[in-house]
Amino acid sequence: MKYYIIAGEASGDLHGSNVMKALLNEDPQAEIRFWGGDLMQAVGGTLVKHYRDLAFMGFAEVVMNLGTILKNIRFCKKDIQAFQPDLILFIDYPGFNMRIAKWAKQQGFRTHYYIAPQIWAWKENRIKAIKRDIDALYVILPFEKNYFEQKHHYPVHFVGHPLLDAIQQRTPTNEKLFRTQAQLDDRPIIALLPGSRKQEVSKMLEIMLSVVPDFPEYQFVIAGAPSLDYAFYAPFLDSERVRFVANQTYDLLSCAHAALVTSGTATLETALFKVPEIVCYKANPLSYQIAKRIITLKYISLVNLIMDQPVVTELIQNDLNRERLHTELLRILSGPAREKMIKNYIELEQKLGGGGASQRTATHIRNILTA
């Protein structure tokens, strides 16, 4: 069978790579053409576009890069038409993927979607397009199955969260070796996960690093995103107090005592490693004002959304400043607030179900294709 897979971000590359492995287990002769990143490329198939060329964050940034986005959409349609896949698998990245899905469905291609668009957060009217354009939807959050099936009467497959696979399948970190290779000393580590896009990383790191002088007994380590080069991070580094690791986020989290994390998938990853965290978010002012008016969620982090309670502190926009960051970080370094957060993390993991999301998704796909 021929599969065309579209992932537009670092998290999509991770989950796409695991789905590709599972698909190849189910169908060793599979031909796969994809948009993604280094992890998907390492599995095999043909990389069409790297996600680093696709990542535009926020409303204002999307408007400024609209020409490039439209060009990518036109190119994608032509590439799919030339490849003639048996199935197109969309992974997250709804702004782009839903546009391609509408066209693909009109052309008669099978359309499956893994990691559903978060219409429970905003753009709920997208359900009409999902019902019209998506043949099968695979959801990864426990509350999504009820949301789609009970509220919108649209059947979906709950496959569990793929992060459980990614974390469980990794080789355990040798902390002594990791610290040596990263040139770290014996002080406890505070991990900094500032995101994966240039504009967001610059903004987040400037604020996160402002508290470094307040905690000399800790060492701060920046988790570099695979989409960004070392040269980009170099101005933020201080050999005495701030270190950097590239493409080793899971190793870093497995050794970290606490973390400052930009809102996104990384908040859940950090929780699954049982690392107490503060969730940080500061956007372009225009983008934030627009988002605030159309997103009605109580929380911005996946941890709090899944648990439906404020398990982790969220510092958003003007609340994200040195004083608040210092206060909240101090709270989670020791004591009852830290212990309570870790206890909640254990309950969170239980809610997500067991591993095997990638394999369950691949099995559903094959069963549908061969039915």
mmCIF file of C-alpha atoms in Angstrom, residues 17-352:
data_model
loop_
_atom_site.group_PDB
_atom_site.id
_atom_site.type_symbol
_atom_site.label_atom_id
_atom_site.label_comp_id
_atom_site.label_asym_id
_atom_site.label_seq_id
_atom_site.Cartn_x
_atom_site.Cartn_y
_atom_site.Cartn_z
ATOM 1 C CA SER A 17 7.886 8.117 13.175
ATOM 2 C CA ASN A 18 6.272 5.649 15.589
ATOM 3 C CA VAL A 19 3.200 5.241 13.385
ATOM 4 C CA MET A 20 5.467 4.635 10.384
ATOM 5 C CA LYS A 21 7.289 1.880 12.288
ATOM 6 C CA ALA A 22 3.960 0.290 13.186
ATOM 7 C CA LEU A 23 2.661 0.568 9.618
ATOM 8 C CA LEU A 24 5.817 -1.075 8.281
ATOM 9 C CA ASN A 25 5.335 -3.896 10.804
ATOM 10 C CA GLU A 26 1.800 -4.363 9.491
ATOM 11 C CA ASP A 27 2.750 -3.810 5.843
ATOM 12 C CA PRO A 28 6.486 -4.405 5.154
ATOM 13 C CA GLN A 29 6.041 -3.470 1.481
ATOM 14 C CA ALA A 30 4.498 -0.096 2.304
ATOM 15 C CA GLU A 31 5.589 2.914 0.268
ATOM 16 C CA ILE A 32 5.569 6.025 2.442
ATOM 17 C CA ARG A 33 5.966 9.608 1.335
ATOM 18 C CA PHE A 34 5.773 12.243 4.045
ATOM 19 C CA TRP A 35 6.102 15.746 5.391
ATOM 20 C CA GLY A 36 7.884 15.578 8.747
ATOM 21 C CA GLY A 37 11.363 15.633 10.198
ATOM 22 C CA ASP A 38 14.515 13.752 11.080
ATOM 23 C CA LEU A 39 12.791 11.056 13.165
ATOM 24 C CA MET A 40 10.414 10.098 10.371
ATOM 25 C CA GLN A 41 13.259 10.206 7.873
ATOM 26 C CA ALA A 42 15.249 7.782 10.027
ATOM 27 C CA VAL A 43 12.431 5.227 9.717
ATOM 28 C CA GLY A 44 12.473 5.279 5.924
ATOM 29 C CA GLY A 45 10.299 6.432 3.067
ATOM 30 C CA THR A 46 10.682 9.743 1.240
ATOM 31 C CA LEU A 47 10.815 13.106 2.998
ATOM 32 C CA VAL A 48 9.030 15.745 0.924
ATOM 33 C CA LYS A 49 9.205 18.786 3.229
ATOM 34 C CA HIS A 50 10.838 19.287 6.631
ATOM 35 C CA TYR A 51 8.639 20.770 9.353
ATOM 36 C CA ARG A 52 11.248 23.458 10.070
ATOM 37 C CA ASP A 53 10.100 25.086 6.814
ATOM 38 C CA LEU A 54 6.455 25.024 7.899
ATOM 39 C CA ALA A 55 6.384 26.286 11.489
ATOM 40 C CA PHE A 56 4.655 29.646 11.839
ATOM 41 C CA MET A 57 3.328 30.509 15.284
ATOM 42 C CA GLY A 58 0.397 32.753 16.160
ATOM 43 C CA PHE A 59 -2.178 34.693 14.178
ATOM 44 C CA ALA A 60 0.078 37.619 13.264
ATOM 45 C CA GLU A 61 2.915 35.360 12.138
ATOM 46 C CA VAL A 62 0.578 33.290 9.960
ATOM 47 C CA VAL A 63 -0.689 36.431 8.242
ATOM 48 C CA MET A 64 2.854 37.622 7.596
ATOM 49 C CA ASN A 65 3.810 34.267 6.035
ATOM 50 C CA LEU A 66 0.572 33.623 4.167
ATOM 51 C CA GLY A 67 2.258 33.567 0.758
ATOM 52 C CA THR A 68 4.621 30.780 1.813
ATOM 53 C CA ILE A 69 1.790 28.791 3.404
ATOM 54 C CA LEU A 70 -0.367 28.987 0.262
ATOM 55 C CA LYS A 71 2.610 27.964 -1.868
ATOM 56 C CA ASN A 72 3.159 24.913 0.359
ATOM 57 C CA ILE A 73 -0.521 23.963 0.067
ATOM 58 C CA ARG A 74 -0.378 24.091 -3.745
ATOM 59 C CA PHE A 75 2.807 22.049 -3.784
ATOM 60 C CA CYS A 76 1.345 19.452 -1.411
ATOM 61 C CA LYS A 77 -1.721 18.909 -3.597
ATOM 62 C CA LYS A 78 0.439 18.388 -6.693
ATOM 63 C CA ASP A 79 2.712 15.972 -4.847
ATOM 64 C CA ILE A 80 -0.205 13.881 -3.576
ATOM 65 C CA GLN A 81 -1.760 13.804 -7.032
ATOM 66 C CA ALA A 82 1.494 12.556 -8.523
ATOM 67 C CA PHE A 83 2.009 9.900 -5.812
ATOM 68 C CA GLN A 84 -1.578 8.595 -5.814
ATOM 69 C CA PRO A 85 -1.556 7.128 -2.282
ATOM 70 C CA ASP A 86 -4.008 4.505 -1.049
ATOM 71 C CA LEU A 87 -4.418 6.594 2.098
ATOM 72 C CA ILE A 88 -3.451 10.020 3.424
ATOM 73 C CA LEU A 89 -2.696 10.198 7.150
ATOM 74 C CA PHE A 90 -2.826 13.669 8.677
ATOM 75 C CA ILE A 91 -1.033 14.154 12.001
ATOM 76 C CA ASP A 92 -2.156 17.138 14.111
ATOM 77 C CA TYR A 93 -1.240 20.494 12.392
ATOM 78 C CA PRO A 94 -4.885 21.299 11.568
ATOM 79 C CA GLY A 95 -4.504 24.720 9.965
ATOM 80 C CA PHE A 96 -2.665 23.122 7.056
ATOM 81 C CA ASN A 97 -3.986 19.574 7.183
ATOM 82 C CA MET A 98 -7.692 20.393 7.159
ATOM 83 C CA ARG A 99 -7.216 22.416 3.961
ATOM 84 C CA ILE A 100 -5.495 19.488 2.282
ATOM 85 C CA ALA A 101 -8.129 17.062 3.625
ATOM 86 C CA LYS A 102 -10.963 19.016 2.008
ATOM 87 C CA TRP A 103 -9.263 18.866 -1.379
ATOM 88 C CA ALA A 104 -8.146 15.240 -0.938
ATOM 89 C CA LYS A 105 -11.657 14.050 -0.108
ATOM 90 C CA GLN A 106 -12.980 15.777 -3.224
ATOM 91 C CA GLN A 107 -10.333 13.936 -5.253
ATOM 92 C CA GLY A 108 -11.466 10.589 -3.853
ATOM 93 C CA PHE A 109 -8.501 9.844 -1.587
ATOM 94 C CA ARG A 110 -8.985 8.017 1.734
ATOM 95 C CA THR A 111 -8.402 10.466 4.578
ATOM 96 C CA HIS A 112 -7.440 9.432 8.099
ATOM 97 C CA TYR A 113 -6.503 11.841 10.899
ATOM 98 C CA TYR A 114 -4.237 10.953 13.846
ATOM 99 C CA ILE A 115 -4.212 13.336 16.849
ATOM 100 C CA ALA A 116 -7.484 15.130 16.284
ATOM 101 C CA PRO A 117 -7.764 18.886 15.798
ATOM 102 C CA GLN A 118 -8.465 20.381 19.218
ATOM 103 C CA ILE A 119 -11.872 21.750 18.312
ATOM 104 C CA TRP A 120 -12.893 21.449 21.964
ATOM 105 C CA ALA A 121 -10.519 24.381 22.536
ATOM 106 C CA TRP A 122 -11.490 26.595 19.607
ATOM 107 C CA LYS A 123 -12.945 26.519 16.112
ATOM 108 C CA GLU A 124 -15.629 24.046 17.179
ATOM 109 C CA ASN A 125 -17.365 24.628 13.858
ATOM 110 C CA ARG A 126 -14.552 22.586 12.290
ATOM 111 C CA ILE A 127 -16.633 19.536 13.205
ATOM 112 C CA LYS A 128 -18.562 20.083 9.980
ATOM 113 C CA ALA A 129 -15.373 19.826 7.939
ATOM 114 C CA ILE A 130 -14.184 16.808 9.947
ATOM 115 C CA LYS A 131 -17.445 14.960 9.322
ATOM 116 C CA ARG A 132 -17.309 15.844 5.645
ATOM 117 C CA ASP A 133 -13.606 15.346 4.902
ATOM 118 C CA ILE A 134 -12.194 12.759 7.344
ATOM 119 C CA ASP A 135 -12.951 9.044 6.945
ATOM 120 C CA ALA A 136 -11.421 7.964 10.271
ATOM 121 C CA LEU A 137 -10.330 9.990 13.289
ATOM 122 C CA TYR A 138 -7.889 8.725 15.946
ATOM 123 C CA VAL A 139 -8.024 10.612 19.255
ATOM 124 C CA ILE A 140 -5.398 10.519 22.010
ATOM 125 C CA LEU A 141 -6.940 12.330 24.994
ATOM 126 C CA PRO A 142 -9.386 10.450 27.233
ATOM 127 C CA PHE A 143 -12.090 13.141 27.166
ATOM 128 C CA GLU A 144 -12.060 13.438 23.359
ATOM 129 C CA LYS A 145 -13.976 10.231 22.664
ATOM 130 C CA ASN A 146 -17.006 11.425 24.605
ATOM 131 C CA TYR A 147 -16.656 14.898 23.167
ATOM 132 C CA PHE A 148 -16.821 13.736 19.553
ATOM 133 C CA GLU A 149 -19.256 10.856 19.966
ATOM 134 C CA GLN A 150 -21.701 12.264 22.509
ATOM 135 C CA LYS A 151 -21.657 15.944 21.674
ATOM 136 C CA HIS A 152 -21.143 15.729 17.911
ATOM 137 C CA HIS A 153 -22.320 12.182 17.093
ATOM 138 C CA TYR A 154 -19.141 11.433 15.176
ATOM 139 C CA PRO A 155 -17.533 8.022 15.867
ATOM 140 C CA VAL A 156 -13.811 8.053 16.637
ATOM 141 C CA HIS A 157 -11.087 5.628 17.727
ATOM 142 C CA PHE A 158 -9.487 6.351 21.124
ATOM 143 C CA VAL A 159 -5.988 4.881 20.749
ATOM 144 C CA GLY A 160 -4.290 6.243 23.883
ATOM 145 C CA HIS A 161 -1.561 8.866 24.035
ATOM 146 C CA PRO A 162 1.512 8.244 21.853
ATOM 147 C CA LEU A 163 3.816 9.927 24.348
ATOM 148 C CA LEU A 164 3.478 6.846 26.528
ATOM 149 C CA ASP A 165 4.991 4.806 23.680
ATOM 150 C CA ALA A 166 7.744 7.306 23.040
ATOM 151 C CA ILE A 167 8.780 7.384 26.699
ATOM 152 C CA GLN A 168 8.378 3.681 27.471
ATOM 153 C CA GLN A 169 10.309 2.540 24.389
ATOM 154 C CA ARG A 170 13.333 4.758 24.891
ATOM 155 C CA THR A 171 16.649 3.518 26.244
ATOM 156 C CA PRO A 172 16.961 4.512 29.931
ATOM 157 C CA THR A 173 19.283 7.443 30.527
ATOM 158 C CA ASN A 174 22.670 6.891 32.143
ATOM 159 C CA GLU A 175 22.653 10.028 34.295
ATOM 160 C CA LYS A 176 26.371 9.991 35.060
ATOM 161 C CA LEU A 177 27.238 9.696 31.362
ATOM 162 C CA PHE A 178 24.669 12.330 30.400
ATOM 163 C CA ARG A 179 26.042 14.828 32.905
ATOM 164 C CA THR A 180 29.601 14.183 31.719
ATOM 165 C CA GLN A 181 28.789 14.588 28.036
ATOM 166 C CA ALA A 182 26.720 17.720 28.678
ATOM 167 C CA GLN A 183 29.499 19.153 30.888
ATOM 168 C CA LEU A 184 27.208 19.350 33.895
ATOM 169 C CA ASP A 185 28.280 19.291 37.522
ATOM 170 C CA ASP A 186 26.555 17.584 40.457
ATOM 171 C CA ARG A 187 24.049 20.367 41.193
ATOM 172 C CA PRO A 188 20.330 19.591 40.669
ATOM 173 C CA ILE A 189 19.101 20.460 37.182
ATOM 174 C CA ILE A 190 16.354 22.896 36.250
ATOM 175 C CA ALA A 191 15.372 22.110 32.669
ATOM 176 C CA LEU A 192 14.296 24.888 30.325
ATOM 177 C CA LEU A 193 11.981 23.820 27.505
ATOM 178 C CA PRO A 194 11.344 27.058 25.574
ATOM 179 C CA GLY A 195 9.609 25.586 22.519
ATOM 180 C CA SER A 196 10.668 24.874 18.952
ATOM 181 C CA ARG A 197 10.010 28.042 16.932
ATOM 182 C CA LYS A 198 12.491 30.904 16.789
ATOM 183 C CA GLN A 199 10.173 33.692 17.840
ATOM 184 C CA GLU A 200 8.745 31.733 20.755
ATOM 185 C CA VAL A 201 12.135 30.422 21.937
ATOM 186 C CA SER A 202 13.693 33.900 22.014
ATOM 187 C CA LYS A 203 10.773 35.309 23.972
ATOM 188 C CA MET A 204 10.609 32.428 26.452
ATOM 189 C CA LEU A 205 14.331 32.124 27.119
ATOM 190 C CA GLU A 206 14.735 35.795 27.904
ATOM 191 C CA ILE A 207 12.180 35.443 30.696
ATOM 192 C CA MET A 208 13.156 31.958 31.889
ATOM 193 C CA LEU A 209 16.818 32.907 32.204
ATOM 194 C CA SER A 210 15.998 36.005 34.256
ATOM 195 C CA VAL A 211 15.729 33.838 37.412
ATOM 196 C CA VAL A 212 19.067 32.058 36.976
ATOM 197 C CA PRO A 213 20.960 34.382 39.375
ATOM 198 C CA ASP A 214 18.356 33.661 42.077
ATOM 199 C CA PHE A 215 19.175 29.940 42.245
ATOM 200 C CA PRO A 216 22.976 29.495 42.335
ATOM 201 C CA GLU A 217 22.653 26.040 43.931
ATOM 202 C CA TYR A 218 20.987 24.752 40.731
ATOM 203 C CA GLN A 219 22.176 24.510 37.136
ATOM 204 C CA PHE A 220 19.896 25.507 34.273
ATOM 205 C CA VAL A 221 19.955 23.473 31.080
ATOM 206 C CA ILE A 222 18.268 24.515 27.836
ATOM 207 C CA ALA A 223 16.677 21.755 25.755
ATOM 208 C CA GLY A 224 17.504 22.601 22.148
ATOM 209 C CA ALA A 225 14.845 21.914 19.516
ATOM 210 C CA PRO A 226 15.869 19.801 16.494
ATOM 211 C CA SER A 227 14.575 22.533 14.189
ATOM 212 C CA LEU A 228 17.066 25.124 15.493
ATOM 213 C CA ASP A 229 20.860 25.252 15.212
ATOM 214 C CA TYR A 230 23.299 25.713 18.085
ATOM 215 C CA ALA A 231 24.221 29.177 16.748
ATOM 216 C CA PHE A 232 20.701 30.349 17.509
ATOM 217 C CA TYR A 233 21.042 29.406 21.191
ATOM 218 C CA ALA A 234 24.647 30.584 21.640
ATOM 219 C CA PRO A 235 23.782 34.162 22.767
ATOM 220 C CA PHE A 236 21.698 32.739 25.635
ATOM 221 C CA LEU A 237 24.425 30.512 27.055
ATOM 222 C CA ASP A 238 26.616 31.232 30.055
ATOM 223 C CA SER A 239 29.271 28.595 30.715
ATOM 224 C CA GLU A 240 29.084 29.250 34.450
ATOM 225 C CA ARG A 241 25.336 28.975 34.963
ATOM 226 C CA VAL A 242 23.513 27.896 31.787
ATOM 227 C CA ARG A 243 24.170 24.812 29.697
ATOM 228 C CA PHE A 244 22.653 23.471 26.495
ATOM 229 C CA VAL A 245 21.782 20.040 25.122
ATOM 230 C CA ALA A 246 20.509 19.359 21.617
ATOM 231 C CA ASN A 247 17.995 16.627 20.744
ATOM 232 C CA GLN A 248 18.230 15.151 24.255
ATOM 233 C CA THR A 249 15.071 16.465 25.871
ATOM 234 C CA TYR A 250 14.042 13.100 27.309
ATOM 235 C CA ASP A 251 17.508 12.496 28.760
ATOM 236 C CA LEU A 252 17.382 15.954 30.284
ATOM 237 C CA LEU A 253 13.915 15.425 31.786
ATOM 238 C CA SER A 254 14.895 12.054 33.211
ATOM 239 C CA CYS A 255 17.629 13.817 35.211
ATOM 240 C CA ALA A 256 15.861 17.117 36.002
ATOM 241 C CA HIS A 257 14.680 18.263 39.431
ATOM 242 C CA ALA A 258 12.246 20.847 38.030
ATOM 243 C CA ALA A 259 11.388 22.499 34.721
ATOM 244 C CA LEU A 260 10.158 25.705 33.110
ATOM 245 C CA VAL A 261 8.135 24.694 30.071
ATOM 246 C CA THR A 262 6.498 26.588 27.227
ATOM 247 C CA SER A 263 2.853 25.583 26.807
ATOM 248 C CA GLY A 264 2.391 22.689 24.390
ATOM 249 C CA THR A 265 3.059 18.961 24.218
ATOM 250 C CA ALA A 266 6.180 19.433 26.342
ATOM 251 C CA THR A 267 4.033 20.139 29.401
ATOM 252 C CA LEU A 268 2.649 16.607 29.220
ATOM 253 C CA GLU A 269 6.050 15.082 28.456
ATOM 254 C CA THR A 270 7.485 16.780 31.524
ATOM 255 C CA ALA A 271 4.644 15.449 33.685
ATOM 256 C CA LEU A 272 5.121 11.900 32.419
ATOM 257 C CA PHE A 273 8.756 12.107 33.544
ATOM 258 C CA LYS A 274 7.399 13.174 36.981
ATOM 259 C CA VAL A 275 9.266 16.497 36.873
ATOM 260 C CA PRO A 276 7.536 19.354 38.737
ATOM 261 C CA GLU A 277 7.036 22.208 36.273
ATOM 262 C CA ILE A 278 5.819 25.726 35.660
ATOM 263 C CA VAL A 279 3.986 26.266 32.393
ATOM 264 C CA CYS A 280 4.946 29.462 30.580
ATOM 265 C CA TYR A 281 3.254 31.260 27.714
ATOM 266 C CA LYS A 282 3.753 34.697 26.192
ATOM 267 C CA ALA A 283 2.643 35.446 22.634
ATOM 268 C CA ASN A 284 2.706 38.334 20.228
ATOM 269 C CA PRO A 285 0.285 40.826 21.879
ATOM 270 C CA LEU A 286 -2.024 40.852 18.859
ATOM 271 C CA SER A 287 -2.066 37.049 18.657
ATOM 272 C CA TYR A 288 -2.787 36.809 22.381
ATOM 273 C CA GLN A 289 -5.670 39.275 22.295
ATOM 274 C CA ILE A 290 -7.267 37.389 19.400
ATOM 275 C CA ALA A 291 -6.751 34.001 21.072
ATOM 276 C CA LYS A 292 -8.167 35.203 24.393
ATOM 277 C CA ARG A 293 -11.424 36.109 22.680
ATOM 278 C CA ILE A 294 -11.952 32.840 20.829
ATOM 279 C CA ILE A 295 -10.467 30.216 23.182
ATOM 280 C CA THR A 296 -12.659 29.551 26.195
ATOM 281 C CA LEU A 297 -10.691 26.833 27.985
ATOM 282 C CA LYS A 298 -10.023 27.039 31.720
ATOM 283 C CA TYR A 299 -6.394 25.978 31.194
ATOM 284 C CA ILE A 300 -3.711 26.087 28.500
ATOM 285 C CA SER A 301 -1.613 23.075 29.552
ATOM 286 C CA LEU A 302 -2.523 19.517 28.650
ATOM 287 C CA VAL A 303 -1.766 18.448 32.215
ATOM 288 C CA ASN A 304 -4.462 20.680 33.697
ATOM 289 C CA LEU A 305 -6.915 20.036 30.853
ATOM 290 C CA ILE A 306 -6.750 16.263 31.258
ATOM 291 C CA MET A 307 -6.941 16.428 35.049
ATOM 292 C CA ASP A 308 -9.553 19.224 34.950
ATOM 293 C CA GLN A 309 -7.826 20.976 37.829
ATOM 294 C CA PRO A 310 -4.800 23.294 38.287
ATOM 295 C CA VAL A 311 -2.146 20.637 38.846
ATOM 296 C CA VAL A 312 0.620 22.865 37.448
ATOM 297 C CA THR A 313 0.896 26.651 37.658
ATOM 298 C CA GLU A 314 0.318 28.455 34.364
ATOM 299 C CA LEU A 315 2.014 31.836 33.940
ATOM 300 C CA ILE A 316 0.407 33.505 30.954
ATOM 301 C CA GLN A 317 1.305 36.748 29.195
ATOM 302 C CA ASN A 318 1.776 39.525 31.817
ATOM 303 C CA ASP A 319 1.836 36.991 34.659
ATOM 304 C CA LEU A 320 4.995 35.561 33.118
ATOM 305 C CA ASN A 321 7.609 37.789 34.708
ATOM 306 C CA ARG A 322 10.721 37.367 36.839
ATOM 307 C CA GLU A 323 8.965 37.900 40.185
ATOM 308 C CA ARG A 324 6.198 35.339 39.591
ATOM 309 C CA LEU A 325 8.601 32.861 38.021
ATOM 310 C CA HIS A 326 10.916 33.110 41.030
ATOM 311 C CA THR A 327 8.052 32.603 43.504
ATOM 312 C CA GLU A 328 6.513 29.642 41.689
ATOM 313 C CA LEU A 329 9.831 27.918 41.034
ATOM 314 C CA LEU A 330 10.735 28.180 44.701
ATOM 315 C CA ARG A 331 7.416 26.461 45.593
ATOM 316 C CA ILE A 332 8.083 23.349 43.507
ATOM 317 C CA LEU A 333 11.742 22.791 44.397
ATOM 318 C CA SER A 334 10.792 21.172 47.730
ATOM 319 C CA GLY A 335 7.937 20.748 50.159
ATOM 320 C CA PRO A 336 4.244 19.867 49.948
ATOM 321 C CA ALA A 337 3.504 21.634 46.636
ATOM 322 C CA ARG A 338 6.146 19.514 44.933
ATOM 323 C CA GLU A 339 4.917 16.280 46.518
ATOM 324 C CA LYS A 340 1.304 17.016 45.587
ATOM 325 C CA MET A 341 2.237 17.708 41.965
ATOM 326 C CA ILE A 342 4.089 14.411 41.600
ATOM 327 C CA LYS A 343 1.159 12.540 43.152
ATOM 328 C CA ASN A 344 -1.164 14.166 40.588
ATOM 329 C CA TYR A 345 1.203 13.161 37.792
ATOM 330 C CA ILE A 346 0.732 9.493 38.711
ATOM 331 C CA GLU A 347 -3.044 9.872 38.445
ATOM 332 C CA LEU A 348 -2.615 11.685 35.129
ATOM 333 C CA GLU A 349 -0.655 8.798 33.636
ATOM 334 C CA GLN A 350 -3.357 6.344 34.688
ATOM 335 C CA LYS A 351 -5.997 8.463 32.925
ATOM 336 C CA LEU A 352 -4.071 8.304 29.660
#
